[in-house]
Short mmCIF file of C-alpha atoms and ligand atoms in Angstrom, two decimals:
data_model
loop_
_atom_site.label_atom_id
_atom_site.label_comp_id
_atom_site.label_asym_id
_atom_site.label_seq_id
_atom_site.Cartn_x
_atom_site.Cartn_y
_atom_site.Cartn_z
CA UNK F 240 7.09 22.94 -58.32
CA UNK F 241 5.79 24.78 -61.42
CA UNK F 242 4.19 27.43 -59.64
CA UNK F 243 4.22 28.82 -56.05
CA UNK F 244 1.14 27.11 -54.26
CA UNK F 245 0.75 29.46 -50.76
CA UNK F 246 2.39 28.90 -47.59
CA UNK F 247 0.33 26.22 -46.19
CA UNK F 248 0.52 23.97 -49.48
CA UNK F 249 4.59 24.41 -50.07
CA UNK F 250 5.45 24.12 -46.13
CA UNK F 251 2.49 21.76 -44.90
CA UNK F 252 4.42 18.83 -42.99
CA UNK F 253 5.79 21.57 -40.58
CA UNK F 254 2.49 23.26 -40.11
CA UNK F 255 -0.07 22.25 -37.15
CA UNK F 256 -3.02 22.90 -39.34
CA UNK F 257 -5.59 20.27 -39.65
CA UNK F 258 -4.06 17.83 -42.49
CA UNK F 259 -6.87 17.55 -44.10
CA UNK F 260 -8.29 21.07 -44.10
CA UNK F 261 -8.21 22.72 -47.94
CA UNK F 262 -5.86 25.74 -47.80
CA UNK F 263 -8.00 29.22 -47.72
CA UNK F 264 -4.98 30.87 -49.34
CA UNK F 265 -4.22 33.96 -51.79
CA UNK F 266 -1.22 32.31 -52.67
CA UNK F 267 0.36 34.50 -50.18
CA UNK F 268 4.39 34.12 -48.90
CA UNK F 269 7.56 33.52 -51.26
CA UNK F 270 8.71 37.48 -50.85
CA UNK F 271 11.32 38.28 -51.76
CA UNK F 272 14.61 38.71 -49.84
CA UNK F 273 16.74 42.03 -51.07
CA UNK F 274 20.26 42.54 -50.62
CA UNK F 275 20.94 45.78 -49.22
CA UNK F 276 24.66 46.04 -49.61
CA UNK F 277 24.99 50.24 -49.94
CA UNK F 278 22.86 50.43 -46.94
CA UNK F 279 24.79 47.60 -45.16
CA UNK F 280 28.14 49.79 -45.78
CA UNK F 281 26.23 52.63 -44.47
CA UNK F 282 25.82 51.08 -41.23
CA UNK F 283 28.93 48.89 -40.95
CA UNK F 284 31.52 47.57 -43.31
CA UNK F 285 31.82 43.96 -44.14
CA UNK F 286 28.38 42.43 -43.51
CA UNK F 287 25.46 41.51 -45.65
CA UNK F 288 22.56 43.00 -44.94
CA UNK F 289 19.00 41.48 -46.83
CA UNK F 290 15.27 42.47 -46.92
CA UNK F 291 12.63 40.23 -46.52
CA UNK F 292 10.06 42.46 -48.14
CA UNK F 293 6.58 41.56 -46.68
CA UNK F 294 4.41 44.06 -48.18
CA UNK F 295 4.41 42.23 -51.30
CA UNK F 296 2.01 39.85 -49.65
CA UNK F 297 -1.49 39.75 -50.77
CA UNK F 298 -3.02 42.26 -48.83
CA UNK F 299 0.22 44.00 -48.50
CA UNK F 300 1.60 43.24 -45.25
CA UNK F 301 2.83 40.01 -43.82
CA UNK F 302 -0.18 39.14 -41.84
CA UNK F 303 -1.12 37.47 -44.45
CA UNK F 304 0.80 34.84 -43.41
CA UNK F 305 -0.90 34.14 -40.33
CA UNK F 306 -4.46 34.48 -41.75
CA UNK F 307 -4.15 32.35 -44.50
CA UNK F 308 -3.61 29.16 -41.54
CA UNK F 309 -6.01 30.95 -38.96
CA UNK F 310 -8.50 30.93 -41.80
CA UNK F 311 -8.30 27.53 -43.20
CA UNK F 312 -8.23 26.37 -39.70
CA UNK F 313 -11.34 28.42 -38.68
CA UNK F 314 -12.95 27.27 -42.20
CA UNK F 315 -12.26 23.56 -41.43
CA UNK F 316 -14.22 23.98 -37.57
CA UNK F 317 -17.38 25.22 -39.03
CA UNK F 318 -16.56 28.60 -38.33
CA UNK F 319 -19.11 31.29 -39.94
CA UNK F 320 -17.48 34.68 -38.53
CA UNK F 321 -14.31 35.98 -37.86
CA UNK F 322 -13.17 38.95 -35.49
CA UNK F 323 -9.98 40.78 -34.84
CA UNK F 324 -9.00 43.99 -33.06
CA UNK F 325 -5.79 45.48 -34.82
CA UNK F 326 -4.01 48.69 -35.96
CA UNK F 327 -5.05 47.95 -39.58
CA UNK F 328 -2.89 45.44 -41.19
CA UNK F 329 -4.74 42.70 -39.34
CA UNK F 330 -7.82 44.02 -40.14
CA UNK F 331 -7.20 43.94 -43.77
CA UNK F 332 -5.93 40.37 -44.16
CA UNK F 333 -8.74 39.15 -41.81
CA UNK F 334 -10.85 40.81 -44.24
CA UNK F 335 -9.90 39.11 -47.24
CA UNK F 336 -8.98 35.46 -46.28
CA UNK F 337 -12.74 35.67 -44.45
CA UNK F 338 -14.33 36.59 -47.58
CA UNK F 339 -12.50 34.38 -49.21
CA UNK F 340 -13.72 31.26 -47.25
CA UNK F 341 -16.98 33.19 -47.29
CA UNK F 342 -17.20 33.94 -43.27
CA UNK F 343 -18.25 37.23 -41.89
CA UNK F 344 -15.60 39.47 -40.95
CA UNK F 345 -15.73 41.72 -37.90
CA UNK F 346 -12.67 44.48 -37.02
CA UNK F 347 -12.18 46.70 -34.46
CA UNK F 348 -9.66 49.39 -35.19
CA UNK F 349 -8.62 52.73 -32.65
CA UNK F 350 -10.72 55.21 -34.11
CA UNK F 351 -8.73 57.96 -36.30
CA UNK F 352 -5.30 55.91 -35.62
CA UNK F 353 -5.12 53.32 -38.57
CA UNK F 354 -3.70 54.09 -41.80
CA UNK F 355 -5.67 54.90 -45.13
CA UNK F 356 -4.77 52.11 -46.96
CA UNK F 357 -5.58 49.25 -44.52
CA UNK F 358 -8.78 50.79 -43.60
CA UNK F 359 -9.60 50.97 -47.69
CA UNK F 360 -8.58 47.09 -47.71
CA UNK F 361 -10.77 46.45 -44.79
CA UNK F 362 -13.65 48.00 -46.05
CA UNK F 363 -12.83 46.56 -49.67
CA UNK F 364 -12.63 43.32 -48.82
CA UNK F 365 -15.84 43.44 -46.93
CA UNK F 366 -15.23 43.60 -43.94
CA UNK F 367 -17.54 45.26 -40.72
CA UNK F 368 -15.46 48.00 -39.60
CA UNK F 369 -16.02 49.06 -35.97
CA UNK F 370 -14.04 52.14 -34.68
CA UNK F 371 -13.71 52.35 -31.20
CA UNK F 372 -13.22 55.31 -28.75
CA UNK F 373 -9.97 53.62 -27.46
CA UNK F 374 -6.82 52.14 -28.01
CA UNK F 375 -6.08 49.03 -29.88
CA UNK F 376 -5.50 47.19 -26.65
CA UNK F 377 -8.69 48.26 -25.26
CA UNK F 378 -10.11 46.78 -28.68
CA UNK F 379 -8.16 43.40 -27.82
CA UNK F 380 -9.69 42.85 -24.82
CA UNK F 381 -12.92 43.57 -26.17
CA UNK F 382 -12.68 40.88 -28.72
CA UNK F 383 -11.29 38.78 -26.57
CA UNK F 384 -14.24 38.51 -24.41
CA UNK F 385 -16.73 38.66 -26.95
CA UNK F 386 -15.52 35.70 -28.81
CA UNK F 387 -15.60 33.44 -25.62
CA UNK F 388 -19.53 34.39 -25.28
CA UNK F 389 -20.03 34.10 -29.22
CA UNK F 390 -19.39 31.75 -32.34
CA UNK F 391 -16.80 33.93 -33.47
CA UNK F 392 -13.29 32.88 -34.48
CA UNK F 393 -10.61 34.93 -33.45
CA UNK F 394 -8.44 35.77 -35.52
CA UNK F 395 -5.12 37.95 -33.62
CA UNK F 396 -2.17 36.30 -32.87
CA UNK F 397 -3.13 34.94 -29.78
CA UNK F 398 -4.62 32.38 -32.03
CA UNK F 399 -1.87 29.49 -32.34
CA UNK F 400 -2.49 29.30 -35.86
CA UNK F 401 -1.42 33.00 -36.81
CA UNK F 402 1.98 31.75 -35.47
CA UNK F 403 1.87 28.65 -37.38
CA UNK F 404 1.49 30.48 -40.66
CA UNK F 405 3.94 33.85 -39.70
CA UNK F 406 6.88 30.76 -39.00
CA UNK F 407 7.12 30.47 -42.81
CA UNK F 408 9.03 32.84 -43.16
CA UNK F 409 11.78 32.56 -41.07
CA UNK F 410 11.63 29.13 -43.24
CA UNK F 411 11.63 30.99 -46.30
CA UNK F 412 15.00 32.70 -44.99
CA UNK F 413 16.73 29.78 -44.32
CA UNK F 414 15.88 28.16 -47.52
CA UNK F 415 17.16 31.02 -49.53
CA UNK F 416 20.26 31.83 -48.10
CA UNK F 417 20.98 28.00 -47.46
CA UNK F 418 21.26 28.97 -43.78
CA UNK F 419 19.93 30.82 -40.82
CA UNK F 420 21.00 34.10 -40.67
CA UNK F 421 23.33 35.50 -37.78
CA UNK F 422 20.71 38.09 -37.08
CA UNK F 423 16.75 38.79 -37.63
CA UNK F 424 16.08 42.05 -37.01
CA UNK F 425 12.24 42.87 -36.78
CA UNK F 426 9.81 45.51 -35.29
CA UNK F 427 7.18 44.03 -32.49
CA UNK F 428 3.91 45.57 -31.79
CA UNK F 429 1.52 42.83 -29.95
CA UNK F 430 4.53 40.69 -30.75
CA UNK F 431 3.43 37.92 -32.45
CA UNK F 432 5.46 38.09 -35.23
CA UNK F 433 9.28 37.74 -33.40
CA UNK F 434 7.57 34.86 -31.35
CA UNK F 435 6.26 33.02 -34.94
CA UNK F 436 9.97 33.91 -36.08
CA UNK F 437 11.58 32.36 -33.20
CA UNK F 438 9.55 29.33 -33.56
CA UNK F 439 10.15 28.78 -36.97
CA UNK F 440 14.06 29.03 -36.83
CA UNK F 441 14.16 26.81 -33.94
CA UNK F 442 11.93 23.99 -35.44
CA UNK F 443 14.25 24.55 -38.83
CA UNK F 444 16.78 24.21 -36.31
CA UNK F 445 15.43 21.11 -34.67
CA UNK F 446 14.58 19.39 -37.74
CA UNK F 447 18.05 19.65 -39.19
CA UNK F 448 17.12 22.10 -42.00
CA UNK F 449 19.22 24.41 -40.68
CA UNK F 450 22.36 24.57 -38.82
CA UNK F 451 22.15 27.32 -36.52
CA UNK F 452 19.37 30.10 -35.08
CA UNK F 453 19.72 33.47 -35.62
CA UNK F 454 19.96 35.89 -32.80
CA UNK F 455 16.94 38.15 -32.16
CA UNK F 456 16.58 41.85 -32.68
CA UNK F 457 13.04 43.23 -31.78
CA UNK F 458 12.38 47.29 -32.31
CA UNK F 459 9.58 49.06 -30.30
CA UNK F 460 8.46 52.54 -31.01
CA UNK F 461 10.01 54.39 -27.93
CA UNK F 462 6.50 55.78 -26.71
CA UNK F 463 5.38 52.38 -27.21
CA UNK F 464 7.79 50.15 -25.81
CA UNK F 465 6.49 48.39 -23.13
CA UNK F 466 8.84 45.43 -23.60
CA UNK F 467 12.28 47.32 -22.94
CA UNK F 468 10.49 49.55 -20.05
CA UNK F 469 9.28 46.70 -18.65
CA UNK F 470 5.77 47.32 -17.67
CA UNK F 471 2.58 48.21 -20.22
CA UNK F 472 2.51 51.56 -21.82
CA UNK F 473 -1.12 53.30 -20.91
CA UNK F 474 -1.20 56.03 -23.84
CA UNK F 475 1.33 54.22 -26.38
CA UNK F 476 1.90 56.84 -29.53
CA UNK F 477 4.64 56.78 -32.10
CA UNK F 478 3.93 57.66 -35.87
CA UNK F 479 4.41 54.07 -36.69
CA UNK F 480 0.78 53.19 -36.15
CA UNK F 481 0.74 49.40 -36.99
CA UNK F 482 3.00 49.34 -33.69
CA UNK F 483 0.88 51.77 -31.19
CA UNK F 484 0.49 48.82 -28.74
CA UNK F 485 1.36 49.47 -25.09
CA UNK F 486 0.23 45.68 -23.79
CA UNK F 487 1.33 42.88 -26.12
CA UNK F 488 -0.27 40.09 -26.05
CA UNK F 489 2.70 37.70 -26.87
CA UNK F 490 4.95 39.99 -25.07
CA UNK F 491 6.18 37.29 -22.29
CA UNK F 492 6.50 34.46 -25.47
CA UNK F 493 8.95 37.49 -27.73
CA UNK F 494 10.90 38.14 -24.16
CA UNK F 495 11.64 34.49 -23.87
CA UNK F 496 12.36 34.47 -27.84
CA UNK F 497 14.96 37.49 -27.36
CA UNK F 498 16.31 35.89 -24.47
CA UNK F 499 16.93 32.30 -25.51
CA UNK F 500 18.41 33.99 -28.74
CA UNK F 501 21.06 35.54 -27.37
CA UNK F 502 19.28 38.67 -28.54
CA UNK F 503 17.23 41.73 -27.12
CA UNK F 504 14.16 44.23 -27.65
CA UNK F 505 14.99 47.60 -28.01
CA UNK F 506 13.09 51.20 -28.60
CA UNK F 507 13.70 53.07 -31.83
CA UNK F 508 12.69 56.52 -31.53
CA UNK F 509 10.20 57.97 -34.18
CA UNK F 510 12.89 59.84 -36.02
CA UNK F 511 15.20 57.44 -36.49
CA UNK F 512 12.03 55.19 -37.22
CA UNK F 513 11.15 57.79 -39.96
CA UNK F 514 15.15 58.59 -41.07
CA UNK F 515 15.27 54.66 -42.10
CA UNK F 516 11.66 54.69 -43.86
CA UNK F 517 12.97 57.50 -46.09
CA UNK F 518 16.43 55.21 -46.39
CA UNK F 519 15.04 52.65 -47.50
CA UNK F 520 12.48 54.47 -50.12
CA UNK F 521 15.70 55.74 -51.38
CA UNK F 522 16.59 51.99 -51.98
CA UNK F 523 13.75 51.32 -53.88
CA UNK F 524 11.72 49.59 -50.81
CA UNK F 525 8.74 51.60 -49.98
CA UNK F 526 7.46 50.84 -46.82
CA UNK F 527 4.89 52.01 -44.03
CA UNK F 528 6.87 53.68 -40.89
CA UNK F 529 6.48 50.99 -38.71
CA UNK F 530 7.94 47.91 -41.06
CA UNK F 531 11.48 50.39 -40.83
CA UNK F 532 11.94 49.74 -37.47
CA UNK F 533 13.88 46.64 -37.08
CA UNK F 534 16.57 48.08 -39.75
CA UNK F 535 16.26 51.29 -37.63
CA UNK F 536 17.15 49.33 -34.83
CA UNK F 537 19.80 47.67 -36.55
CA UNK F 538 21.19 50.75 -37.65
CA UNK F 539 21.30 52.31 -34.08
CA UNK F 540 22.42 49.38 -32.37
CA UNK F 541 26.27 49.48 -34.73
CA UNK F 542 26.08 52.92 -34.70
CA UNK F 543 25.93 52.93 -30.62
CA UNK F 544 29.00 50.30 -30.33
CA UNK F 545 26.50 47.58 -29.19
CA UNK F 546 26.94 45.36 -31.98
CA UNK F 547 29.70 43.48 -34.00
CA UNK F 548 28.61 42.57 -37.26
CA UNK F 549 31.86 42.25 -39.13
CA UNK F 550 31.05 39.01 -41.01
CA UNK F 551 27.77 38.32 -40.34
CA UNK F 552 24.73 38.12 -42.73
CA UNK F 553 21.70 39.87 -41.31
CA UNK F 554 17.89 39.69 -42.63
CA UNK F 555 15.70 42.73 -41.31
CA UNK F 556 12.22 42.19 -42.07
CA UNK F 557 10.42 44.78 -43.47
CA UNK F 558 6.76 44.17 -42.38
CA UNK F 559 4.38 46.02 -44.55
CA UNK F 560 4.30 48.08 -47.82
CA UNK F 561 4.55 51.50 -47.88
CA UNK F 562 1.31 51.86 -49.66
CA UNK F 563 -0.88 51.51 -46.49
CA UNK F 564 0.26 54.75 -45.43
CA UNK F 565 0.20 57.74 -48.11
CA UNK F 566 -0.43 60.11 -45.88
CA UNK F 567 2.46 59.37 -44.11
CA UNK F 568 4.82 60.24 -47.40
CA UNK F 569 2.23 63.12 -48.50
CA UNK F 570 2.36 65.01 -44.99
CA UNK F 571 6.23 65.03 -44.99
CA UNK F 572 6.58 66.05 -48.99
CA UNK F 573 8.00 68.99 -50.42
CA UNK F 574 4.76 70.68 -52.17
CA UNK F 575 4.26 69.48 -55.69
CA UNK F 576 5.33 72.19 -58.50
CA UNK F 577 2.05 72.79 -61.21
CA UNK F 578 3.57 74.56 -65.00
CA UNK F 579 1.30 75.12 -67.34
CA UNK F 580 1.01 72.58 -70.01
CA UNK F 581 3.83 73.97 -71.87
CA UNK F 582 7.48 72.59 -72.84
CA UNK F 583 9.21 75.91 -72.04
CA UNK F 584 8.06 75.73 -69.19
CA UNK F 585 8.93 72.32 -68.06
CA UNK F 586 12.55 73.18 -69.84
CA UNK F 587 12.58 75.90 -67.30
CA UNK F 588 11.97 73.85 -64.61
CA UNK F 589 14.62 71.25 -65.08
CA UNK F 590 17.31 73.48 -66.65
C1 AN7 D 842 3.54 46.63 -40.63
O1 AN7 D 842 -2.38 44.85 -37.70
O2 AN7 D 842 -0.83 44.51 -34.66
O3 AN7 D 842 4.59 42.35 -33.20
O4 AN7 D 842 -3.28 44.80 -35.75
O5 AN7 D 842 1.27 45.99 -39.09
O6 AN7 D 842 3.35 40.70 -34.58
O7 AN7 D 842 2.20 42.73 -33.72
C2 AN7 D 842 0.17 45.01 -36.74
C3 AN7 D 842 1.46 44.84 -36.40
C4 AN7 D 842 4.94 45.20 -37.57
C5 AN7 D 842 4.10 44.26 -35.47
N1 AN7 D 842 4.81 45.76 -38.78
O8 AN7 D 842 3.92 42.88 -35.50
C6 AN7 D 842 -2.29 44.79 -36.48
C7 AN7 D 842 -0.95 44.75 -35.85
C8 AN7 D 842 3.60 46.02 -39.28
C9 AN7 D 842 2.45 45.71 -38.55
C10 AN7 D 842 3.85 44.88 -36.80
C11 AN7 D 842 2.58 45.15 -37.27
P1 AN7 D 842 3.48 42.12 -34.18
#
């Protein structure tokens, strides 16, 4: 193929979109998958550690994925609007495939809780940004019932097709390393993405495109883990925003994923959330808070004894670009240093 088509084009026998619906697509998918090997040694000699960078996705994050098929699916029912609740990544790539296919785009985002940058796509992209006095499951529900009263398509993972599209890149894995990997490691927020994950390695499976499945790791913030506590989290917080979700709506489908994997779902606190985005910055891979979870999970699991990874080749997925969340860097800085326009003085400086 001369040049990468999009996910529903390049993988479109294994997707359950409509076969004859044309692709609403950015050309999104294809990231790129980064070996990590002085990070790898950091956390445990003799494995291979690799990166499947998602927030070099369209709209910067890998729901782009999802709303590329929920789009062109929506598109090919007549759909003229689209709405979404979300913690801004969501929001953003709802935004742009629905402009795209030229559909009205509604979001509903916790008010002062989403990041700059997915708020600026949102609102760049054209969509109707609705801030609510409440939590982004509060929004859920809200969206939920207002798209059973009105011709509104919508658009979070609790559509089938957001799943269909996020599989790809579990896919993606297999076809680049020429195999399933021993272990996915991944944060989960409404937890749609480990259940699309765990779907796509077992159909690869099925299908004979790949040998094996990979075990599951899942990462929840710790003050929004209602998956490893067990029960849903009333007041979720944890600096990774894109994950401040305390009743997941695919929660029971990522359980069954972790368990039929041989894997688990485990909290990260924010520190060593933060300790790994600052890692991993240091590698070169700039990335909002949340997307560091799954290698901060990965990470705490060796370092805790619970893991043997002597041999194996692990993929941690690293969800969304760090872009999306400046403040999140600029808060945390050292102050910047101002010299007068002046070589002495910059010789000064770095002398
Ligand atoms: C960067 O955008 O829920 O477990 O509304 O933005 O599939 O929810 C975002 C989630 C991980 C968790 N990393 O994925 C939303 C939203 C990033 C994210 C997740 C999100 P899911």
């Amino acid at each position: 193929m001369s040049s990468w088509p999009g996910i529903i084009a390049y993988y479109r026998e294994h997707l359950k979109v409509d076969h004859r619906a044309t692709p609403i697509t950015l050309l999104e998918g294809n990231t790129p998958l980064i070996p990590a090997p002085r990070l790898a040694a950091e956390i445990a000699p003799g494995f291979d550690l690799f990166l499947k960078y998602e927030g070099l996705n369209p709209t910067g994050s890998f729901k782009d994925r999802g709303m590329t098929a929920a789009i062109t699916q929506a598109a090919f029912e007549g759909a003229r609007a689209t709405i979404c609740a979300s913690t801004g990544n969501t929001a953003a790539a709802a935004a742009a495939y629905s402009s795209r296919a030229g559909m009205r785009c509604f979001v509903l985002v916790p008010e002062g809780k989403v990041a700059a940058g997915k708020i600026a796509g949102a609102l760049a992209y054209g969509a109707e940004v609705i801030q609510i006095k409440g939590s982004f499951d509060d929004a859920l529900t809200m969206v939920r019932e207002i798209s059973e009263k009105r011709p509104v398509a919508l658009v979070n993972s609790l559509n089938p097709y957001r799943l269909e599209g996020q599989k790809t890149a579990a896919f993606e894995i297999c076809d680049s390393l020429g195999r399933a990997p021993d272990w996915l490691c991944l944060p989960v927020g409404n937890a749609g993405n480990i259940s699309a994950y765990w779907m796509g390695f077992c159909e690869y499976h099925a299908n004979g495109k790949a040998a094996a499945r990979p075990r599951m790791l899942g990462a929840q913030a710790a003050g929004a883990a209602p998956l490893v506590l067990g029960h849903p989290v009333e007041n979720p917080e944890t600096v990774a925003t894109a994950i401040r979700i305390g009743r997941p709506a695919r929660g029971e489908q990522a359980l069954q994923a972790a368990e039929e994997s041989n894997g688990r779902i485990i909290a990260v606190t924010d520190d060593e959330i933060l300790t790994m985005w600052r890692r991993l910055a240091r590698e070169g891979i700039f990335v909002e808070p949340a997307s560091a979870a799954g290698v901060a999970g990965l990470a705490k699991e060796s370092r805790e004894g619970r893991l043997n990874l002597s041999g194996a080749t692990v993929v941690a997925v690293v969800t969304g670009h760090g872009l999306k969340d400046p403040d999140a860097v600029i808060q945390r800085a050292p102050e910047m240093k101002i010299i007068p326009a002046e070589v002495e003085a910059l010789d000064k400086l770095i002398g």
